[in-house]
Short mmCIF file of C-alpha atoms in Angstrom, two decimals:
data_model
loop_
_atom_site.label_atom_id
_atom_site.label_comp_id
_atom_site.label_asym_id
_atom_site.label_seq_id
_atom_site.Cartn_x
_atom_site.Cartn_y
_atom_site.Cartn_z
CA UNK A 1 117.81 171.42 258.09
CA UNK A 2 117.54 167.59 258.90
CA UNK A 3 120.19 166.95 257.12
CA UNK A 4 122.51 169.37 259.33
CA UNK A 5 120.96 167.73 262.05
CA UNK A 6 120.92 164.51 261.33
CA UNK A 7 124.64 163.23 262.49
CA UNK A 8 124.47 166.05 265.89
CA UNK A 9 121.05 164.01 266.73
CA UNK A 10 121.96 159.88 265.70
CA UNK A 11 125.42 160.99 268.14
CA UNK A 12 123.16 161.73 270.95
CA UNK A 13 121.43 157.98 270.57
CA UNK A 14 118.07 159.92 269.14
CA UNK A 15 116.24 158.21 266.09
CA UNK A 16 115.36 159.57 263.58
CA UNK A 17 111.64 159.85 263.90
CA UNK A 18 112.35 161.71 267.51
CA UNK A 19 115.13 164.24 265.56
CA UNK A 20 111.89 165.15 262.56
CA UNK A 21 109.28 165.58 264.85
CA UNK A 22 111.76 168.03 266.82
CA UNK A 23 112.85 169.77 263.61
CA UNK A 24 109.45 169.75 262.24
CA UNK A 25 107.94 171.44 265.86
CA UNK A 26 111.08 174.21 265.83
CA UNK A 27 110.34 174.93 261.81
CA UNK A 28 106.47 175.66 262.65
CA UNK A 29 107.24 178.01 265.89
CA UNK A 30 110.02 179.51 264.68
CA UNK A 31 108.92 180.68 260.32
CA UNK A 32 110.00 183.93 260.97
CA UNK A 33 113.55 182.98 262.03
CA UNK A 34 116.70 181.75 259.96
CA UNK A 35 117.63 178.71 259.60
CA UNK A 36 120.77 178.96 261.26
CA UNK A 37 118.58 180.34 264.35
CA UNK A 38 116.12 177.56 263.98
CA UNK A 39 119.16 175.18 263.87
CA UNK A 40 120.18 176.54 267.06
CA UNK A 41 117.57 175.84 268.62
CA UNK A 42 116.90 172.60 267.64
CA UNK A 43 120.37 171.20 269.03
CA UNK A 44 119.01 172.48 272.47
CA UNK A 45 116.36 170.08 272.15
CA UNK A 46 117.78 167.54 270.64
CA UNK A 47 120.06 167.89 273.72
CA UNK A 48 116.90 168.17 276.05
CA UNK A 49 115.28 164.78 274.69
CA UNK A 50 118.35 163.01 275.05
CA UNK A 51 118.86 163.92 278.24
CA UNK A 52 115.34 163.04 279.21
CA UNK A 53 115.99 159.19 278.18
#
């Protein structure tokens, strides 16, 4: 999933530790979801923490 992520998050001006603790914190609340439902997800806060800085 970091992977997929990866390139959406370094466009935004996140690093990378900011973009895995993000992933890592959507992974453990979401274990029941898909991936493509966790990836979802994490854009919006990807989005959210860059729009915070």
């Amino acid at each position: 999933m970091m992977r997929r992520l990866d390139g959406f998050a370094r466009g935004l001006g996140l690093d990378e530790a900011t973009a895995r603790r993000i992933v890592e914190q959507v992974v453990a609340d979401m274990p029941l979801h898909t991936d493509d439902e966790r990836v979802e997800w994490a854009r919006n806060w990807l989005l959210a923490a860059a729009s915070a800085e």
